[in-house]
Amino acid sequence: MNFEVFPLIIGWELTLECNMRCRHCGSTAGAKRPNELTTKEALDLCDQFPDLLVQEVDITGGEPLLRKDWTIIAGHLQDLGIPVNILTNGLVMDSEMIAKMKELDIRAVGLSIDGLREVHDRFRNYRGSYEKTLNAMRLMQEAGIKYNIITTVNKENLGQLPAMHDVFRDLGVRHWRLQPLIPMGRALQNPGLELNDEDMLALGNFIRKQAADPDPVNPDIMCSDGLEYVKPGIGGPWRGCPGGIISCGIMSDGRVKGCLSLPDEVCEGNIRDRDLWDIWFDPASFAYTRYFNQEDAGPLCTGCEKLGDCQGGCSSSSYTGTGIFHNDPVCFFRAEHNQNKFT
């Protein structure tokens, strides 16, 4: 089977180095990976993107702003005409960093806030991080840099979402991305954070309630990691995991996988061994999404009326939660279908 669609979106883990030790971190970020890509290797990789019709590079980590050559890499991508987004925890965001982002014409910044002050600081294992992150947000507002707030929803902050919504609205936040916690990495060392069906029902109902509120000052809630089907009628039905279909992730040591949220062992190759073109168009690559048929569904998703749309949900959630693909254990639709169990 020939695959003819290009990787329009690249998620790039620039480094695994991080200045936080968050309780939910799926990649257990902290120290750099052994043998991370050199500046030259990173720039050579950038040069491969135009032929692959890459339309967007989302730079993440670890904490990508700790990598000293991030400005060189981001600048080279801009020279190639490829928009750059940055995902950061905000700790090193100061006026100087903001000026660099403005100079580089960074398209948007994703800023992580995982609860109100006490919960966010505990979740991120860093006292005072909530205020530092809010300060980073204010600096971006003053500079006119587009941003969105990213919240990993879990047991500890689920009940705070309405209050967080009000705080963000009052602070002028325009876009708020919600993603359910995926139990991998450091999250496995902190059991009890993951959501169950009842929690997913509460989360989905919160999203739909906010989506139905026409007040233009409310943050626009965006959904990811399997929540995409919660807001009906927006962009049509969710078509499942885009990893290996229109997007892929590149690890800081050159390994390639469908999504950076997948465990490290689910890789398709390394750009040190083969060009990204060869990895992407290899008929054996990304088989779990490219060659899906409904018979591949796991027991949690078999027979579901949404299976043809979502293909068994988020690949990362499915694989980490059940050991197989197309078997997402955290599903709002299933929770909604079975909600009589909770009433």
XYZ file of C-alpha atoms in Angstrom:
343
model
C 0.000 0.000 0.000
C 1.429 3.383 -1.005
C 0.985 6.199 1.473
C 0.755 9.604 -0.169
C -0.106 12.051 2.633
C 2.649 14.252 4.070
C 3.570 15.037 7.713
C 2.025 18.488 7.842
C 2.598 18.877 11.585
C 5.827 17.977 13.385
C 6.038 17.724 17.169
C 9.713 18.095 18.070
C 11.074 17.248 21.493
C 14.077 19.556 21.318
C 15.510 18.268 24.583
C 14.399 16.148 27.518
C 16.146 18.540 29.928
C 13.650 20.205 32.234
C 13.626 22.550 35.217
C 10.547 20.847 36.698
C 9.724 17.345 37.898
C 5.986 17.285 37.241
C 4.007 14.437 38.751
C 2.199 13.740 35.466
C 5.162 13.903 33.058
C 4.814 11.079 30.555
C 8.434 11.300 29.415
C 9.898 11.616 32.951
C 11.689 14.775 31.830
C 14.613 16.130 33.840
C 18.020 15.218 32.457
C 18.916 15.404 28.777
C 18.636 12.221 26.747
C 21.989 10.600 26.010
C 23.279 11.694 22.623
C 20.724 14.369 21.762
C 20.884 15.822 18.259
C 23.648 18.347 17.698
C 22.908 21.781 16.323
C 24.110 20.686 12.882
C 21.964 17.551 12.945
C 18.952 19.605 14.012
C 19.481 22.126 11.199
C 19.957 19.330 8.669
C 16.651 17.861 9.851
C 14.973 21.238 9.354
C 16.216 21.225 5.760
C 14.269 18.006 5.135
C 10.929 19.560 6.108
C 10.112 21.603 2.974
C 10.170 18.556 0.679
C 7.792 16.864 3.127
C 5.418 19.849 2.939
C 5.660 20.458 6.697
C 3.306 23.309 7.615
C 3.978 23.628 11.337
C 6.624 22.647 13.885
C 5.624 22.466 17.547
C 8.781 22.686 19.643
C 8.486 21.016 23.027
C 10.541 19.130 25.601
C 11.377 18.678 28.477
C 11.630 22.425 28.607
C 12.734 23.447 25.093
C 13.829 26.941 26.130
C 16.658 25.386 28.178
C 18.372 24.243 24.988
C 20.872 26.986 24.226
C 20.539 26.736 20.437
C 16.741 26.814 20.305
C 16.848 30.287 18.744
C 19.151 29.035 15.974
C 16.836 26.125 15.203
C 13.651 28.205 15.375
C 15.261 30.913 13.249
C 16.253 28.394 10.599
C 12.713 27.048 10.463
C 11.397 30.569 9.988
C 13.925 31.123 7.189
C 12.457 28.017 5.539
C 8.998 29.552 5.820
C 7.759 27.046 8.418
C 5.743 28.497 11.339
C 6.999 27.610 14.804
C 4.996 27.092 17.997
C 6.618 26.562 21.385
C 5.271 24.592 24.354
C 6.774 25.721 27.661
C 6.196 25.638 31.414
C 6.944 29.371 31.496
C 9.598 29.364 34.226
C 12.311 30.986 32.110
C 9.987 33.405 30.344
C 11.214 36.924 31.041
C 11.421 40.147 29.033
C 14.576 38.983 27.261
C 12.981 35.677 26.259
C 9.865 37.477 25.061
C 12.023 39.764 22.912
C 13.688 36.726 21.322
C 10.306 35.213 20.513
C 9.129 38.456 18.945
C 12.304 38.692 16.866
C 11.868 35.120 15.679
C 8.183 35.693 14.911
C 7.118 32.663 16.960
C 3.554 32.011 15.858
C 2.123 30.914 19.212
C 3.111 29.632 22.649
C 1.483 26.851 24.649
C 1.723 27.582 28.368
C 0.993 24.864 30.922
C -1.279 25.609 33.885
C -2.607 22.560 35.708
C -4.826 23.977 38.408
C -5.267 26.912 40.707
C -2.228 28.000 42.719
C -1.979 25.233 45.325
C -2.882 22.371 42.981
C -0.695 23.630 40.130
C 2.342 24.052 42.390
C 1.841 20.610 43.941
C 1.217 18.961 40.593
C 4.365 20.551 39.176
C 6.476 20.011 42.317
C 7.526 23.662 42.285
C 6.330 26.199 44.849
C 5.691 29.550 43.218
C 5.422 28.130 39.700
C 1.788 29.244 39.360
C 2.713 32.917 39.781
C 5.714 32.557 37.463
C 3.493 31.052 34.789
C 0.878 33.793 35.144
C 3.666 36.356 34.831
C 4.823 34.688 31.606
C 1.261 34.931 30.321
C 1.090 38.642 31.140
C 4.383 39.278 29.371
C 3.060 37.577 26.251
C -0.150 39.585 26.418
C 1.816 42.831 26.650
C 4.029 41.800 23.734
C 1.130 40.684 21.571
C 2.342 37.084 21.335
C -0.452 34.604 20.710
C -0.712 31.859 23.320
C -2.990 29.215 24.693
C -3.195 27.656 28.131
C -2.735 23.874 28.274
C -4.190 21.867 31.154
C -3.641 18.173 31.732
C -6.891 17.135 33.379
C -6.594 14.655 36.242
C -8.290 13.686 39.491
C -6.785 16.585 41.412
C -7.811 19.424 39.119
C -11.031 18.146 37.533
C -13.179 19.838 40.162
C -11.299 23.114 39.688
C -12.085 23.511 35.989
C -15.042 25.895 36.503
C -12.977 28.125 38.798
C -10.019 27.976 36.398
C -12.353 28.974 33.573
C -13.450 32.053 35.507
C -9.878 33.007 36.375
C -8.733 32.621 32.767
C -11.723 34.593 31.503
C -10.907 37.456 33.881
C -7.240 37.363 32.813
C -8.164 37.633 29.139
C -7.210 34.113 28.062
C -8.648 33.453 24.612
C -7.755 29.766 24.086
C -7.643 26.927 26.620
C -6.578 23.411 25.623
C -7.716 20.462 27.719
C -6.149 17.009 27.524
C -6.787 14.036 29.812
C -3.831 12.655 31.717
C -2.179 9.656 30.057
C -0.826 7.255 32.717
C 2.778 6.794 31.673
C 6.211 7.939 32.782
C 6.202 9.799 36.084
C 2.407 9.584 36.286
C 2.804 5.866 37.007
C 4.754 6.819 40.134
C 1.782 8.899 41.294
C -1.195 6.526 41.077
C -4.679 7.902 41.454
C -4.326 10.831 39.052
C -5.932 9.098 36.062
C -9.566 9.715 35.112
C -12.289 7.084 35.183
C -15.560 6.973 33.221
C -17.405 9.108 35.733
C -14.630 11.705 35.579
C -14.686 11.688 31.781
C -18.417 12.279 31.840
C -17.946 15.275 34.135
C -15.125 16.605 31.946
C -17.087 16.240 28.718
C -20.179 17.865 30.201
C -18.073 20.792 31.409
C -16.633 21.267 27.921
C -20.051 21.141 26.284
C -21.531 23.561 28.809
C -18.799 26.100 28.097
C -19.067 25.561 24.348
C -22.783 26.373 24.530
C -22.151 29.688 26.312
C -22.138 32.442 23.656
C -20.301 35.012 25.801
C -17.363 36.126 23.595
C -15.075 36.829 26.542
C -15.051 33.170 27.568
C -11.943 31.182 26.647
C -12.435 28.947 23.626
C -11.887 25.405 24.853
C -9.856 23.201 22.520
C -9.744 19.429 22.940
C -6.947 16.924 22.350
C -5.772 13.402 23.200
C -9.149 11.768 22.635
C -11.453 14.596 23.704
C -11.949 15.818 20.147
C -15.353 14.186 19.771
C -16.801 15.960 22.835
C -17.749 19.157 20.961
C -20.136 18.001 18.194
C -20.383 19.784 14.895
C -16.997 21.502 15.070
C -14.917 20.483 12.089
C -17.000 17.375 11.490
C -16.545 14.018 13.261
C -13.185 13.274 14.811
C -11.218 10.887 12.596
C -9.000 9.418 15.277
C -5.296 9.619 15.987
C -3.445 11.716 13.381
C -0.060 10.190 14.250
C 1.544 8.809 11.104
C -1.340 10.224 9.049
C -0.685 13.983 9.005
C 1.691 14.353 11.938
C 4.622 12.741 13.670
C 6.909 13.273 16.626
C 10.682 13.571 16.642
C 12.563 12.820 19.840
C 15.627 14.754 20.906
C 17.907 11.826 20.013
C 16.463 11.544 16.495
C 13.947 8.747 16.951
C 10.634 9.130 15.120
C 7.212 8.102 16.380
C 3.630 8.901 15.502
C 3.104 11.099 18.549
C 5.443 12.288 21.280
C 2.921 11.034 23.865
C 3.540 7.436 22.810
C 6.013 5.368 24.847
C 9.573 5.532 23.544
C 9.554 1.927 22.359
C 6.880 2.697 19.740
C 9.291 4.149 17.178
C 9.568 3.882 13.406
C 13.268 4.660 12.993
C 15.898 7.314 13.624
C 16.787 10.261 11.392
C 20.450 9.486 12.071
C 19.983 6.249 10.143
C 17.506 7.292 7.434
C 16.076 10.532 6.127
C 12.703 11.463 7.532
C 11.268 11.037 4.007
C 12.317 7.376 3.956
C 10.939 6.744 7.441
C 7.654 8.506 6.718
C 6.987 6.774 3.399
C 8.194 3.332 4.486
C 5.203 0.987 3.910
C 5.863 -0.568 7.313
C 5.759 2.709 9.248
C 2.858 3.780 11.470
C 0.874 0.656 10.642
C -1.353 1.070 13.712
C -3.036 4.151 12.224
C -2.473 3.851 8.479
C -3.880 0.363 8.040
C -6.679 0.397 10.593
C -9.816 -1.632 9.999
C -12.595 -2.197 12.469
C -11.500 -5.765 13.152
C -8.403 -4.268 14.808
C -10.451 -2.754 17.630
C -9.824 -3.968 21.149
C -12.576 -5.250 23.437
C -13.399 -1.811 24.844
C -14.169 -0.420 21.392
C -15.473 -3.416 19.423
C -19.013 -2.802 18.201
C -19.029 0.876 19.143
C -21.013 3.076 16.754
C -18.236 5.691 16.830
C -15.481 3.244 15.867
C -15.570 4.206 12.190
C -14.931 7.816 13.171
C -12.431 7.714 16.034
C -10.791 4.338 15.247
C -10.600 3.392 18.888
C -9.549 6.731 20.319
C -6.203 8.202 21.323
C -3.343 5.857 20.404
C -1.253 6.918 23.402
C -4.067 6.464 25.894
C -5.008 3.127 24.374
C -1.487 1.699 24.218
C -0.372 2.881 27.654
C -3.651 1.994 29.322
C -4.333 -1.421 27.776
C -1.189 -2.502 25.903
C -2.880 -2.425 22.494
C -4.074 0.197 20.023
C -7.719 1.062 19.190
C -8.886 0.286 22.706
C -8.973 3.625 24.528
C -9.843 3.046 28.203
C -10.719 6.734 28.745
C -13.665 7.553 26.481
C -16.279 10.269 26.955
C -18.682 8.690 24.470
C -18.615 5.377 26.330
C -19.068 7.189 29.642
C -21.988 9.155 28.216
C -23.557 5.972 26.863
C -23.246 4.309 30.278
C -24.022 7.355 32.414
C -26.985 5.614 34.067
C -24.368 3.715 36.071
C -23.366 6.949 37.801
C -26.861 8.206 38.664
